[in-house]
XYZ file of N, CA and C in Angstrom:
408
model
N -2.708 -23.619 22.499
C -1.614 -23.545 21.550
C -1.561 -22.129 20.981
N -0.413 -21.514 21.019
C -0.217 -20.172 20.459
C 0.415 -20.306 19.079
N -0.236 -19.723 18.080
C 0.265 -19.741 16.714
C 1.000 -18.438 16.471
N 2.238 -18.507 15.992
C 3.027 -17.303 15.772
C 2.565 -16.509 14.566
N 2.265 -17.205 13.490
C 1.841 -16.489 12.284
C 0.868 -17.342 11.483
N 0.044 -16.637 10.744
C -0.921 -17.280 9.864
C -0.711 -16.712 8.472
N -0.590 -17.587 7.497
C -0.350 -17.194 6.106
C -1.627 -17.496 5.330
N -2.295 -16.435 4.881
C -3.525 -16.592 4.114
C -3.230 -16.349 2.646
N -3.783 -17.169 1.793
C -3.528 -17.064 0.372
C -4.738 -16.469 -0.327
N -4.621 -15.212 -0.736
C -5.657 -14.555 -1.514
C -6.784 -13.971 -0.701
N -7.539 -13.116 -1.354
C -8.645 -12.437 -0.697
C -9.743 -13.384 -0.245
N -9.889 -14.505 -0.919
C -10.928 -15.457 -0.536
C -10.730 -15.940 0.896
N -9.515 -15.918 1.394
C -9.226 -16.357 2.763
C -9.234 -15.208 3.763
N -9.478 -13.998 3.304
C -9.372 -12.814 4.160
C -10.247 -12.904 5.395
N -11.397 -13.499 5.272
C -12.308 -13.558 6.413
C -11.744 -14.371 7.571
N -10.772 -15.237 7.323
C -10.181 -16.019 8.393
C -9.173 -15.217 9.210
N -8.733 -14.084 8.699
C -7.765 -13.253 9.399
C -8.269 -12.747 10.731
N -9.560 -12.494 10.829
C -10.145 -11.985 12.062
C -10.016 -12.989 13.209
N -9.917 -14.262 12.894
C -9.815 -15.299 13.924
C -8.387 -15.497 14.419
N -7.459 -14.697 13.928
C -6.047 -14.900 14.232
C -5.657 -14.511 15.647
N -6.447 -13.685 16.292
C -6.086 -13.244 17.634
C -4.821 -12.418 17.611
N -3.847 -12.799 18.418
C -2.601 -12.025 18.502
C -1.535 -12.512 17.528
N -1.861 -13.467 16.697
C -0.891 -13.997 15.730
C -0.627 -12.987 14.623
N 0.560 -13.053 14.057
C 0.915 -12.263 12.889
C 0.167 -12.839 11.695
N -0.519 -11.991 10.940
C -1.283 -12.471 9.790
C -0.661 -11.898 8.517
N -0.263 -12.802 7.615
C 0.347 -12.427 6.344
C -0.604 -12.839 5.225
N -0.882 -11.909 4.322
C -1.737 -12.210 3.173
C -0.869 -12.336 1.927
N -0.998 -13.448 1.236
C -0.251 -13.712 0.008
C -1.180 -13.398 -1.163
N -0.832 -12.368 -1.911
C -1.649 -11.900 -3.034
C -1.091 -12.479 -4.328
N -1.861 -13.338 -4.977
C -1.424 -13.860 -6.271
C -1.714 -12.853 -7.372
N -2.683 -12.020 -7.148
C -3.055 -10.942 -8.072
C -3.694 -9.824 -7.260
N -3.727 -8.644 -7.838
C -4.559 -7.582 -7.297
C -5.846 -7.677 -8.107
N -6.832 -8.346 -7.531
C -8.035 -8.727 -8.268
C -8.777 -7.527 -8.864
N -8.811 -6.417 -8.147
C -9.509 -5.233 -8.679
C -8.833 -4.731 -9.949
N -7.528 -4.835 -10.003
C -6.777 -4.413 -11.183
C -7.117 -5.308 -12.378
N -7.182 -6.609 -12.149
C -7.542 -7.536 -13.223
C -8.958 -7.274 -13.727
N -9.881 -7.035 -12.806
C -11.270 -6.799 -13.196
C -11.412 -5.483 -13.957
N -10.655 -4.476 -13.546
C -10.692 -3.191 -14.245
C -10.157 -3.341 -15.667
N -9.065 -4.075 -15.818
C -8.513 -4.304 -17.163
C -9.479 -5.106 -18.027
N -10.142 -6.081 -17.427
C -11.156 -6.859 -18.152
C -12.271 -5.942 -18.656
N -12.728 -5.034 -17.805
C -13.837 -4.150 -18.183
C -13.482 -3.279 -19.390
N -12.217 -2.965 -19.550
C -11.787 -2.116 -20.673
C -11.714 -2.885 -21.993
N -11.590 -4.200 -21.919
C -11.485 -5.009 -23.143
C -12.779 -5.721 -23.502
N -13.725 -5.751 -22.584
C -14.982 -6.460 -22.812
C -15.855 -5.683 -23.798
N -16.269 -6.310 -24.918
C -17.079 -5.600 -25.911
C -18.530 -5.336 -25.466
N -19.052 -6.146 -24.565
C -20.445 -6.005 -24.135
C -20.564 -4.895 -23.078
N -21.392 -3.888 -23.338
C -21.570 -2.776 -22.406
C -22.100 -3.238 -21.044
N -23.130 -4.084 -20.976
C -23.579 -4.539 -19.653
C -22.467 -5.244 -18.848
N -21.660 -6.038 -19.531
C -20.555 -6.715 -18.845
C -19.486 -5.711 -18.407
N -19.237 -4.701 -19.216
C -18.290 -3.641 -18.833
C -18.737 -2.975 -17.537
N -20.021 -2.604 -17.495
C -20.569 -1.920 -16.322
C -20.484 -2.813 -15.090
N -20.854 -4.071 -15.255
C -20.810 -5.011 -14.140
C -19.367 -5.225 -13.666
N -18.437 -5.347 -14.596
C -17.026 -5.542 -14.238
C -16.472 -4.320 -13.517
N -16.869 -3.123 -13.942
C -16.408 -1.904 -13.269
C -16.941 -1.831 -11.840
N -18.206 -2.206 -11.670
C -18.788 -2.238 -10.327
C -18.052 -3.253 -9.455
N -17.794 -4.424 -10.018
C -17.085 -5.469 -9.286
C -15.679 -5.004 -8.921
N -15.007 -4.313 -9.840
C -13.662 -3.794 -9.568
C -13.691 -2.817 -8.396
N -14.692 -1.950 -8.342
C -14.812 -0.998 -7.220
C -15.023 -1.739 -5.898
N -15.865 -2.767 -5.920
C -16.116 -3.543 -4.703
C -14.850 -4.282 -4.252
N -14.151 -4.865 -5.207
C -12.896 -5.549 -4.878
C -11.872 -4.573 -4.313
N -11.784 -3.390 -4.908
C -10.830 -2.379 -4.452
C -11.108 -2.007 -2.994
N -12.385 -1.851 -2.645
C -12.737 -1.526 -1.259
C -12.326 -2.661 -0.315
N -12.553 -3.888 -0.751
C -12.183 -5.051 0.055
C -10.660 -5.125 0.204
N -9.942 -4.889 -0.890
C -8.479 -4.907 -0.849
C -7.944 -3.794 0.052
N -8.549 -2.620 -0.008
C -8.133 -1.506 0.841
C -8.278 -1.888 2.319
N -9.407 -2.518 2.646
C -9.618 -2.958 4.021
C -8.589 -4.021 4.418
N -8.288 -4.928 3.502
C -7.312 -5.989 3.791
C -5.926 -5.415 4.071
N -5.571 -4.306 3.415
C -4.250 -3.715 3.680
C -4.152 -3.219 5.118
N -5.281 -2.878 5.709
C -5.293 -2.451 7.125
C -5.410 -3.642 8.074
N -6.136 -4.668 7.654
C -6.441 -5.794 8.548
C -5.281 -6.764 8.742
N -4.376 -6.850 7.770
C -3.277 -7.805 7.860
C -1.988 -7.101 8.265
N -1.125 -7.854 8.928
C 0.137 -7.298 9.406
C 1.167 -7.149 8.298
N 1.127 -8.033 7.322
C 2.106 -8.002 6.233
C 1.472 -8.601 4.989
N 2.072 -8.269 3.845
C 1.547 -8.716 2.560
C 2.700 -9.187 1.690
N 2.429 -10.228 0.896
C 3.402 -10.738 -0.068
C 2.745 -10.691 -1.437
N 3.427 -10.083 -2.402
C 2.943 -10.018 -3.781
C 3.996 -10.622 -4.693
N 3.608 -10.910 -5.949
C 4.518 -11.611 -6.856
C 5.219 -10.703 -7.861
N 4.912 -9.413 -7.845
C 5.575 -8.518 -8.793
C 5.645 -7.110 -8.232
N 6.550 -6.347 -8.785
C 6.681 -4.943 -8.399
C 5.413 -4.176 -8.760
N 4.825 -4.511 -9.887
C 3.571 -3.856 -10.293
C 2.477 -4.076 -9.248
N 2.345 -5.325 -8.764
C 1.345 -5.609 -7.734
C 1.668 -4.863 -6.439
N 2.949 -4.750 -6.095
C 3.331 -4.002 -4.899
C 2.889 -2.552 -5.023
N 3.131 -1.956 -6.185
C 2.732 -0.560 -6.401
C 1.219 -0.396 -6.284
N 0.458 -1.309 -6.882
C -1.006 -1.228 -6.818
C -1.498 -1.362 -5.377
N -0.922 -2.320 -4.652
C -1.352 -2.530 -3.275
C -0.923 -1.369 -2.381
N 0.238 -0.804 -2.634
C 0.727 0.332 -1.854
C -0.181 1.550 -2.048
N -0.775 1.697 -3.250
C -1.728 2.783 -3.484
C -2.951 2.626 -2.584
N -3.363 1.383 -2.348
C -4.534 1.122 -1.518
C -4.230 1.226 -0.027
N -3.012 0.887 0.353
C -2.608 0.938 1.755
C -1.205 1.491 1.878
N -1.063 2.820 1.844
C 0.273 3.444 1.816
C 1.201 3.057 2.967
N 0.649 2.689 4.115
C 1.511 2.344 5.253
C 1.698 0.837 5.412
N 1.184 0.053 4.480
C 1.257 -1.406 4.575
C 2.671 -1.920 4.370
N 2.978 -3.018 5.060
C 4.249 -3.705 4.881
C 4.075 -4.716 3.751
N 4.734 -4.457 2.612
C 4.557 -5.290 1.417
C 5.910 -5.783 0.918
N 6.014 -7.089 0.733
C 7.234 -7.691 0.191
C 6.929 -8.322 -1.155
N 7.903 -8.273 -2.052
C 7.767 -8.899 -3.364
C 8.581 -10.190 -3.363
N 7.908 -11.293 -3.653
C 8.587 -12.574 -3.861
C 8.102 -13.070 -5.208
N 8.953 -12.905 -6.217
C 8.548 -13.238 -7.578
C 8.408 -14.736 -7.763
N 7.476 -15.098 -8.629
C 7.336 -16.496 -9.019
C 8.558 -16.880 -9.834
N 8.946 -18.109 -9.736
C 10.092 -18.536 -10.519
C 10.146 -20.039 -10.642
N 10.810 -20.491 -11.669
C 10.967 -21.917 -11.922
C 12.423 -22.162 -12.275
N 12.991 -23.183 -11.672
C 14.347 -23.585 -12.019
C 14.255 -24.411 -13.300
N 14.475 -23.766 -14.435
C 14.283 -24.436 -15.721
C 15.278 -25.579 -15.945
N 16.423 -25.555 -15.252
C 17.367 -26.657 -15.412
C 16.813 -27.947 -14.809
N 15.911 -27.813 -13.840
C 15.279 -28.988 -13.243
C 14.422 -29.720 -14.277
N 13.959 -28.981 -15.261
C 13.086 -29.547 -16.291
C 13.829 -29.714 -17.614
N 15.039 -30.209 -17.542
C 15.840 -30.449 -18.736
C 15.243 -31.602 -19.534
N 15.647 -31.716 -20.794
C 15.161 -32.807 -21.632
C 15.451 -34.166 -21.009
N 16.646 -34.310 -20.409
C 17.003 -35.586 -19.801
C 16.091 -35.902 -18.608
N 15.794 -34.913 -17.795
C 14.937 -35.138 -16.629
C 13.518 -35.506 -17.059
N 13.042 -34.863 -18.107
C 11.700 -35.157 -18.608
C 11.653 -36.574 -19.172
N 12.667 -36.944 -19.950
C 12.719 -38.301 -20.510
C 12.781 -39.342 -19.395
N 13.584 -39.083 -18.377
C 13.711 -40.041 -17.273
C 12.391 -40.183 -16.524
N 11.656 -39.102 -16.394
C 10.385 -39.135 -15.665
C 9.316 -39.926 -16.405
N 9.451 -40.043 -17.707
C 8.434 -40.733 -18.491
C 8.837 -42.156 -18.896
N 9.940 -42.655 -18.348
C 10.332 -44.038 -18.585
C 9.337 -44.967 -17.907
N 9.080 -46.119 -18.481
C 8.212 -47.095 -17.806
C 8.802 -47.444 -16.440
N 7.968 -47.502 -15.437
C 8.413 -47.861 -14.097
C 9.130 -46.747 -13.365
N 8.981 -45.508 -13.810
C 9.715 -44.390 -13.179
C 9.274 -44.127 -11.755
N 8.029 -44.479 -11.410
C 7.561 -44.240 -10.041
C 7.755 -45.527 -9.257
N 8.825 -45.588 -8.508
C 9.126 -46.805 -7.756
C 8.485 -46.734 -6.377
N 8.552 -47.838 -5.671
C 7.982 -47.892 -4.329
C 8.695 -46.933 -3.381
N 9.938 -46.582 -3.675
C 10.709 -45.691 -2.802
C 10.569 -44.213 -3.178
N 9.872 -43.927 -4.260
C 9.738 -42.537 -4.692
C 8.810 -41.785 -3.749
N 9.128 -40.510 -3.462
C 8.233 -39.733 -2.602
C 6.908 -39.485 -3.315
N 5.832 -39.592 -2.576
C 4.499 -39.374 -3.141
C 4.038 -37.960 -2.813
N 3.358 -37.300 -3.753
C 2.834 -35.966 -3.454
C 1.794 -36.050 -2.334
N 1.754 -35.023 -1.501
C 0.819 -35.042 -0.391
C 0.416 -33.619 -0.050
N -0.831 -33.437 0.306
C -1.315 -32.148 0.785
C -2.000 -32.372 2.115
N -1.792 -31.450 3.029
C -2.398 -31.544 4.342
C -3.187 -30.274 4.581
N -4.404 -30.429 5.050
C -5.196 -29.245 5.390
C -6.077 -29.563 6.569
N -6.575 -28.518 7.188
C -7.451 -28.677 8.327
C -8.554 -27.648 8.242
N -9.756 -28.075 8.433
C -10.881 -27.159 8.404
C -10.852 -26.270 9.627
N -11.053 -24.969 9.413
C -11.075 -24.009 10.517
C -12.502 -23.548 10.707
N -13.006 -23.619 11.905
C -14.351 -23.140 12.188
C -15.394 -24.149 11.774
N -16.631 -23.667 11.671
C -17.764 -24.552 11.333
C -18.073 -24.544 9.882
């Protein structure tokens, strides 16, 4: 079976990219983790924690830099994240797809209807998640 593309979510899944073979590999970045860790280190009052967070930020940055080369494309949730990732991988293909919620879907009437007794009928769609373990 030939897989056309593989969508990995976050750096924690980065190690699976190597198994992609000739498939297109897209990494979905929910955050630029090194940026978050660096900001944490600046607000942390404890000096040992500051030092540890700065070290962790450097390690994450190196991992993120490598990921910009290892993946074919990247998806981030904000322009700020795109800029940060572009600094790490200037030639990377990066798209911004912002998070969003259709607030009209969550109107007062919809919320009230959802909490009526018996709102979940036998015909209502049930939430479902499907996953498959890759490797050993």
